[in-house]
Coordinates of C-alpha atoms and ligand atoms in Angstrom, one line a residue:
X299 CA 90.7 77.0 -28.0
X300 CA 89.7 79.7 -29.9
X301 CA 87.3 79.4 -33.5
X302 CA 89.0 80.5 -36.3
X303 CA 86.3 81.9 -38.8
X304 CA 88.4 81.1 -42.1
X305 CA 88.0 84.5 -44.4
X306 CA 87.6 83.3 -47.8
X307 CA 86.6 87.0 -49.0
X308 CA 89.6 88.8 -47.8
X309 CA 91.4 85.2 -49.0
X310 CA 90.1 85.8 -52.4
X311 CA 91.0 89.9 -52.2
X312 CA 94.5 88.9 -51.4
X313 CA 95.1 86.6 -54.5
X314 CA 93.3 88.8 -56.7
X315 CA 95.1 91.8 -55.9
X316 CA 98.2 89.7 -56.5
X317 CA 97.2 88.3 -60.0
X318 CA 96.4 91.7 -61.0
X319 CA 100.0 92.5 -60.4
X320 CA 100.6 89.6 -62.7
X321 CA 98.5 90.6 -65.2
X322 CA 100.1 94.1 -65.6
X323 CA 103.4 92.7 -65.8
X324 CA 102.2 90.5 -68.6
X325 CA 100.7 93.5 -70.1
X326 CA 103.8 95.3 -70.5
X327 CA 105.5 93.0 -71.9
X328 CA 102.8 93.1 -74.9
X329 CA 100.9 89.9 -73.4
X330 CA 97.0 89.9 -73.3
X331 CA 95.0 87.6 -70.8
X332 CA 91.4 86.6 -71.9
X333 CA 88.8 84.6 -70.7
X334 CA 85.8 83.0 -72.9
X335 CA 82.6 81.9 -70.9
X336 CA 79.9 80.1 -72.6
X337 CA 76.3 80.0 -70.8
X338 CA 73.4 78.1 -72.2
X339 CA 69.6 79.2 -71.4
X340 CA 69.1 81.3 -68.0
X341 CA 69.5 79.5 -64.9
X342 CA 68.9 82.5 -61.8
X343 CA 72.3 80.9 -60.0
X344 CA 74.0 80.5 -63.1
X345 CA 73.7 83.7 -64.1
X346 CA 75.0 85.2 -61.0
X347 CA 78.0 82.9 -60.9
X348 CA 79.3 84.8 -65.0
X349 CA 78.3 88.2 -63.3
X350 CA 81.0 87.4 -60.3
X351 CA 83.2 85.4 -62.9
X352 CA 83.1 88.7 -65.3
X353 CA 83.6 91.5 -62.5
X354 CA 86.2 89.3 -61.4
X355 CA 87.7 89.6 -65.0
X356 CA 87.5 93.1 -64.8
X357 CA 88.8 93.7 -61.3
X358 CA 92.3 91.9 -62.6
X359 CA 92.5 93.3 -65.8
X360 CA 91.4 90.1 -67.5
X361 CA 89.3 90.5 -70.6
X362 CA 86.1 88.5 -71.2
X363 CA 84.0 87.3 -73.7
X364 CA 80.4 86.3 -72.8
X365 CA 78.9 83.3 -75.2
X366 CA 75.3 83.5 -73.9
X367 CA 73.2 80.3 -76.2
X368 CA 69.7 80.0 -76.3
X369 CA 68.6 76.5 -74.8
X370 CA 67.4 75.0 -78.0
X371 CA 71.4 75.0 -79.0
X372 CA 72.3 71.6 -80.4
X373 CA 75.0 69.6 -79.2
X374 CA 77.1 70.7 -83.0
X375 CA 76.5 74.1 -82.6
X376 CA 77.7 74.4 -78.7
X377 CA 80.9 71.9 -80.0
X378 CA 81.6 73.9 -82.9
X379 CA 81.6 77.0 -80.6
X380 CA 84.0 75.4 -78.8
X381 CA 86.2 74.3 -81.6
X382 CA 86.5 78.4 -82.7
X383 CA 87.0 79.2 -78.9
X384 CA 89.9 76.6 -78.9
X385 CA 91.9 78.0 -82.1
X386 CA 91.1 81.9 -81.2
X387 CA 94.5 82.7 -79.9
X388 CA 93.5 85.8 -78.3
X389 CA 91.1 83.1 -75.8
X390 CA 93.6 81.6 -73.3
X391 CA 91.0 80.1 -71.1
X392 CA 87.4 78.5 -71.9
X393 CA 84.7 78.2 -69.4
X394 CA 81.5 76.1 -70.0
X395 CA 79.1 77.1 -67.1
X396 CA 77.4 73.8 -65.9
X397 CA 74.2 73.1 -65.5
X398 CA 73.5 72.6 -69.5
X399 CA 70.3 71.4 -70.8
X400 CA 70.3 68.0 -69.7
X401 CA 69.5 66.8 -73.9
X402 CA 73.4 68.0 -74.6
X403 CA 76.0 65.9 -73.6
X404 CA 78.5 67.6 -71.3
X405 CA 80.6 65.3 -71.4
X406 CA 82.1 65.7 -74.9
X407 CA 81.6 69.9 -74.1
X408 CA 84.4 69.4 -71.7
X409 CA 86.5 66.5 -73.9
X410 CA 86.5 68.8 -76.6
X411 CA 87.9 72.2 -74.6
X412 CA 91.7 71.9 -75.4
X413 CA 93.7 70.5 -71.9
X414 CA 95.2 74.1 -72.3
X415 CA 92.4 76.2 -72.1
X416 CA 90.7 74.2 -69.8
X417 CA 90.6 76.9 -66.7
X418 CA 88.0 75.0 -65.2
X419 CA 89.9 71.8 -65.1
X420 CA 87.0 69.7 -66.4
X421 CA 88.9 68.0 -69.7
X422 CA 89.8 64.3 -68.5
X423 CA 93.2 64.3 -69.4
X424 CA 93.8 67.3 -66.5
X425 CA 91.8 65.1 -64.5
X426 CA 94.1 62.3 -65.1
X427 CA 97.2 64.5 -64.2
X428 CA 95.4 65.3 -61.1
X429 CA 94.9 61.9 -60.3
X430 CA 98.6 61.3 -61.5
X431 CA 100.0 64.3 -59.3
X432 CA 101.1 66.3 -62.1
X433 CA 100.8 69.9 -62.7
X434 CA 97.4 70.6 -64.3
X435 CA 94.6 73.1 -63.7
X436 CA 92.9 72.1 -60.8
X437 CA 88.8 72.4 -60.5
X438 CA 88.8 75.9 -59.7
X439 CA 86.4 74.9 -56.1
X440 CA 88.9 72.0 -54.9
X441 CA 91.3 74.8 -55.6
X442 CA 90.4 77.3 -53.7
X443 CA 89.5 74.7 -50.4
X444 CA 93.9 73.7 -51.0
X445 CA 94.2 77.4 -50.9
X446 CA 92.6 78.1 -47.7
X447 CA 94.8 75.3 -45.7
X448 CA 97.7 76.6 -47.4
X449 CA 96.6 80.5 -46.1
X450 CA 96.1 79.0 -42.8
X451 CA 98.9 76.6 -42.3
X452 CA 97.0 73.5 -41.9
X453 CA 98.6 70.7 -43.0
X454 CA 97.6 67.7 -44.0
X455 CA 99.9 65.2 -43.5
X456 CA 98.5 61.8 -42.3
X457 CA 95.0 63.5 -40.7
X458 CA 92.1 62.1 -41.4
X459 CA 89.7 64.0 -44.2
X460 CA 86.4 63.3 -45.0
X461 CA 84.7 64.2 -48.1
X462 CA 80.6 64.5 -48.2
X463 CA 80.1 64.8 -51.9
X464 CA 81.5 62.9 -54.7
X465 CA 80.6 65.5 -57.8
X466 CA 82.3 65.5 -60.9
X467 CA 83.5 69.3 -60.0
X468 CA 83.8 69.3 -56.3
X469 CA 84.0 65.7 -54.4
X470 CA 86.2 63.5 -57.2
X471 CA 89.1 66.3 -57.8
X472 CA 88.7 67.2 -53.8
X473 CA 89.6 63.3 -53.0
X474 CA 93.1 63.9 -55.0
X475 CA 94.2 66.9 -53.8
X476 CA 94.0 65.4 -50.2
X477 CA 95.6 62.4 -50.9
X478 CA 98.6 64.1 -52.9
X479 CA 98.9 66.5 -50.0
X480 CA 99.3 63.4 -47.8
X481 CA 96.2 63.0 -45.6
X482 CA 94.2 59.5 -45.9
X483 CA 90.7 60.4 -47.7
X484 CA 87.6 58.8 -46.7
X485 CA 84.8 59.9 -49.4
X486 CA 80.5 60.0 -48.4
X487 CA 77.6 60.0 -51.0
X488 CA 74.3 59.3 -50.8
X489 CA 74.8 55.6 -50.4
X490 CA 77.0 56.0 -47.8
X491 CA 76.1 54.1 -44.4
X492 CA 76.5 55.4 -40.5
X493 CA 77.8 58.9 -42.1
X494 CA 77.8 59.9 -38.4
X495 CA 80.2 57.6 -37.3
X496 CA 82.8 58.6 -40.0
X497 CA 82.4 61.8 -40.1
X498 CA 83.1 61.8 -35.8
X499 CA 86.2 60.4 -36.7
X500 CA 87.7 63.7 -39.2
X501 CA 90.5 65.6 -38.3
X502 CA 89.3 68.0 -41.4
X503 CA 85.5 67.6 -42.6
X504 CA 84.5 69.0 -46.2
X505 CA 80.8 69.3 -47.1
X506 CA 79.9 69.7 -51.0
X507 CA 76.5 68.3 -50.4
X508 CA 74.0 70.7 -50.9
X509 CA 71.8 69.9 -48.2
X510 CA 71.3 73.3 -45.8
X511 CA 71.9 72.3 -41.8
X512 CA 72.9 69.0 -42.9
X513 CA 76.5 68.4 -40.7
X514 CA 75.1 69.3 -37.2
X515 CA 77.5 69.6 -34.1
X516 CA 77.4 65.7 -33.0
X517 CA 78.7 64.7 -36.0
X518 CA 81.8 66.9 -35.3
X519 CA 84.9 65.9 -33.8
X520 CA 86.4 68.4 -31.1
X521 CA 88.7 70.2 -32.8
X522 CA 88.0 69.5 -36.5
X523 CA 88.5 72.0 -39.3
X524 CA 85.7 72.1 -40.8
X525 CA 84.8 73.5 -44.7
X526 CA 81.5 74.2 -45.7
X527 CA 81.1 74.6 -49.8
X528 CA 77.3 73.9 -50.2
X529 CA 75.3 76.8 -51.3
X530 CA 71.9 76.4 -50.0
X531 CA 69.1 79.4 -50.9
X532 CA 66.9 79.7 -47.9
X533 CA 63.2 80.6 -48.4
X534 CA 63.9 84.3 -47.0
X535 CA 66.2 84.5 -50.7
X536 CA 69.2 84.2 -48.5
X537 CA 72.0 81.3 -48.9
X538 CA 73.1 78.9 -46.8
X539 CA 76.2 76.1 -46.4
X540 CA 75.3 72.8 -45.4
X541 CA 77.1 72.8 -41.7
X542 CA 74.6 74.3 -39.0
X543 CA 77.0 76.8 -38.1
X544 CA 76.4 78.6 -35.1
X545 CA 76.2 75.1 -33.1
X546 CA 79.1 73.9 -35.1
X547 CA 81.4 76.6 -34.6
X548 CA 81.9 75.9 -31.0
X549 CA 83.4 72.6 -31.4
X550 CA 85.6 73.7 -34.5
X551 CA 89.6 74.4 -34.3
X552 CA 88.5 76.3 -37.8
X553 CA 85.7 76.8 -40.1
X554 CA 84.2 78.6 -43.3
X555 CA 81.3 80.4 -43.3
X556 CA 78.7 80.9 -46.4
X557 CA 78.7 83.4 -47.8
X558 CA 82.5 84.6 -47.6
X559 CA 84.1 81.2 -47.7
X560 CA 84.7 78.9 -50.3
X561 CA 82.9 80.6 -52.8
X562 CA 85.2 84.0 -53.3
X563 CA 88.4 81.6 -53.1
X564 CA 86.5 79.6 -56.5
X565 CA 86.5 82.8 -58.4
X566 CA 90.2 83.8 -57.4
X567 CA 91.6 80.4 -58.1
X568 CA 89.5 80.9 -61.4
X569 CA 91.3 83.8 -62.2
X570 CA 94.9 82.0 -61.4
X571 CA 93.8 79.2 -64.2
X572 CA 93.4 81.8 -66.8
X573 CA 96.5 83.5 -65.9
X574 CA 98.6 80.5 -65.4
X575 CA 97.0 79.3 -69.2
X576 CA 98.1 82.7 -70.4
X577 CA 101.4 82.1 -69.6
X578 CA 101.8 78.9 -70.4
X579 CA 100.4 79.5 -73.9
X580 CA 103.0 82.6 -74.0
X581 CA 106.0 80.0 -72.7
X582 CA 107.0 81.7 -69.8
X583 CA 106.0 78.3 -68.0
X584 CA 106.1 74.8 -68.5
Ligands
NAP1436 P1 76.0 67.5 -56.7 O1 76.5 67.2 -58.1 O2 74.5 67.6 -56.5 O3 76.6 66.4 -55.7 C1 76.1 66.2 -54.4 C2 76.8 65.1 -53.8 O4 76.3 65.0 -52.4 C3 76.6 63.7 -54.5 O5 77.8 63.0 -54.5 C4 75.6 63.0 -53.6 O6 75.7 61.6 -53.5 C5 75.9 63.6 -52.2 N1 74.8 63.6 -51.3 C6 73.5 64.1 -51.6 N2 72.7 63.8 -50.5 C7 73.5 63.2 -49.6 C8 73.2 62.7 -48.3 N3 72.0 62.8 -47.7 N4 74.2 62.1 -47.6 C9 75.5 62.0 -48.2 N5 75.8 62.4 -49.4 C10 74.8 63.0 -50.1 O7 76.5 68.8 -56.1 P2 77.9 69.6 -56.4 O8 77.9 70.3 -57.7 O9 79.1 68.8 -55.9 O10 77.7 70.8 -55.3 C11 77.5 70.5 -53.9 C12 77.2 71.8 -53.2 O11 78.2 72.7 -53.3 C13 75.9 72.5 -53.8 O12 75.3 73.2 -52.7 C14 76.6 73.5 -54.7 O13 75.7 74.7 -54.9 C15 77.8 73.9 -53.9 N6 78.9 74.4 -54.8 C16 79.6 75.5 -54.3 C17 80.6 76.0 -55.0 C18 81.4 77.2 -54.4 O14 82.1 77.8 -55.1 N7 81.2 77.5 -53.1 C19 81.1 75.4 -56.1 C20 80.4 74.3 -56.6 C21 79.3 73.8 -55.9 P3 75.5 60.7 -54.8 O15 76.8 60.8 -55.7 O16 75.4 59.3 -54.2 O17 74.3 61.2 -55.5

């Protein structure tokens, strides 16, 4: 059986050349789209992750509006930012680029982004409808991964996914979308014993580790689909997944590569939040 290399840049092109259609459509009919991203201090990664965000932005025909806070920002002055954000009505979706300074409480940041605005998907109470099955905005990287099967036409009813990773923004939400989309979940972390052994057993195998060369071909079933979303910087400045690639490839029905998977299809389903909030906000949609 042939590999299939699943092309999460020309993925990503496809969904962004149709939002931009969207967003001209809104446009004539008067409506405005507008993203808000808020970035404390200057973490290298983080700031590459708001330069795609913003070109993405401006490849749609989204505006954006960069909040860029000094580290020594209390915890009032990033919440009242996001109290302003929250009643601008031109803003119909707020971003709040993680990692913060580790003396603010995230936590409350992401409580206090209304449920509507929340194009990340990071407020608890989208969370909870998630969790629920209800229509909410999912976590932009989960997002993007549902995308991709969709794309490809892998269903997955009743196979058996495993999850390495059980982050806030990638492992948790991952875990629902499986399970509403019928497939029985089994969930790694650090704590996690005989990994091997379960991950031998996935019909679909997810990484969101960040561990570079950690999920090696033995610990692949024949066959699996496999989805790499670790980001990994090698010492040559390069980046990296965390699935050994070239050995796992051969054993693989599908599989992501890094750069040009998961990563373009986060911005694109990014862009789909802030669109979807814009028309919400606008009731053209529930
Ligand atoms: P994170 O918050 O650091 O979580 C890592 C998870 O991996 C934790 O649940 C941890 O377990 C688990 N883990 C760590 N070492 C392990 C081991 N040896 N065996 C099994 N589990 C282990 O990371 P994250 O934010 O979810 O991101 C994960 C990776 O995805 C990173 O490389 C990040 O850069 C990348 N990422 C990519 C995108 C994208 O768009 N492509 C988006 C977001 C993140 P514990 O819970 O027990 O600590």
């Amino acid at each position: 059986m042939m590999t299939i290399i699943i092309d999460g840049k020309e993925l990503a092109k496809k969904v962004r050349s149709n939002l931009k259609i969207e967003c001209e459509e809104l446009r004539k009919k008067g409506i405005k789209s507008k993203l808000a991203v808020i970035m404390i201090g200057d973490d290298p990664a983080s700031k590459v992750y708001v330069r795609n965000k913003s070109r993405a932005c401006e490849d749609v025909g989204i505006e954006y509006e960069e909040h860029l806070l000094n580290s020594s920002i209390t915890q009032k002055e990033l919440i009242d930012l996001i109290k302003k954000l929250n009643e601008d009505k031109t803003i119909n979706g707020i971003l709040l680029q993680s990692p913060i300074p580790s003396n603010l409480d995230i936590n409350e940041a992401f409580r206090t982004i209304v449920p509507e605005k929340d194009v990340d998907g990071f407020n608890p109470v989208n969370v909870g409808k998630l969790v629920l099955n209800q229509d909410t905005f999912v976590s932009c990287t989960p997002y993007g991964i549902m995308k991709m099967f969709e794309e490809y036409n892998i269903d997955l009813t009743g196979k058996n996914v495993v999850i390495l990773g059980r982050s806030n923004i990638v492992g948790k939400p991952l875990i629902h979308c499986c399970l509403n989309k019928n497939a029985t979940v089994t969930t790694c972390h650090s704590k996690t014993q005989n990994i091997k052994e379960i991950t031998s057993k996935a019909d679909i195998l997810i990484s969101a580790i960040g561990k570079a060369n950690f999920v090696t071909e033995d610990m692949v079933k024949e066959n699996a689909v496999i989805i790499d979303v670790g980001i990994n910087r090698k010492d040559d400045g390069k980046i990296t997944g965390d699935v050994d690639f070239e050995s796992v490839k051969e054993k693989a029905s599908y599989i992501t590569p890094v750069p040009g998977g998961v990563g373009p299809m986060t911005v694109a389903m990014l862009m789909n939040n802030v669109i979807k909030a814009t028309r919400r906000q606008n009731g053209m949609i529930d």
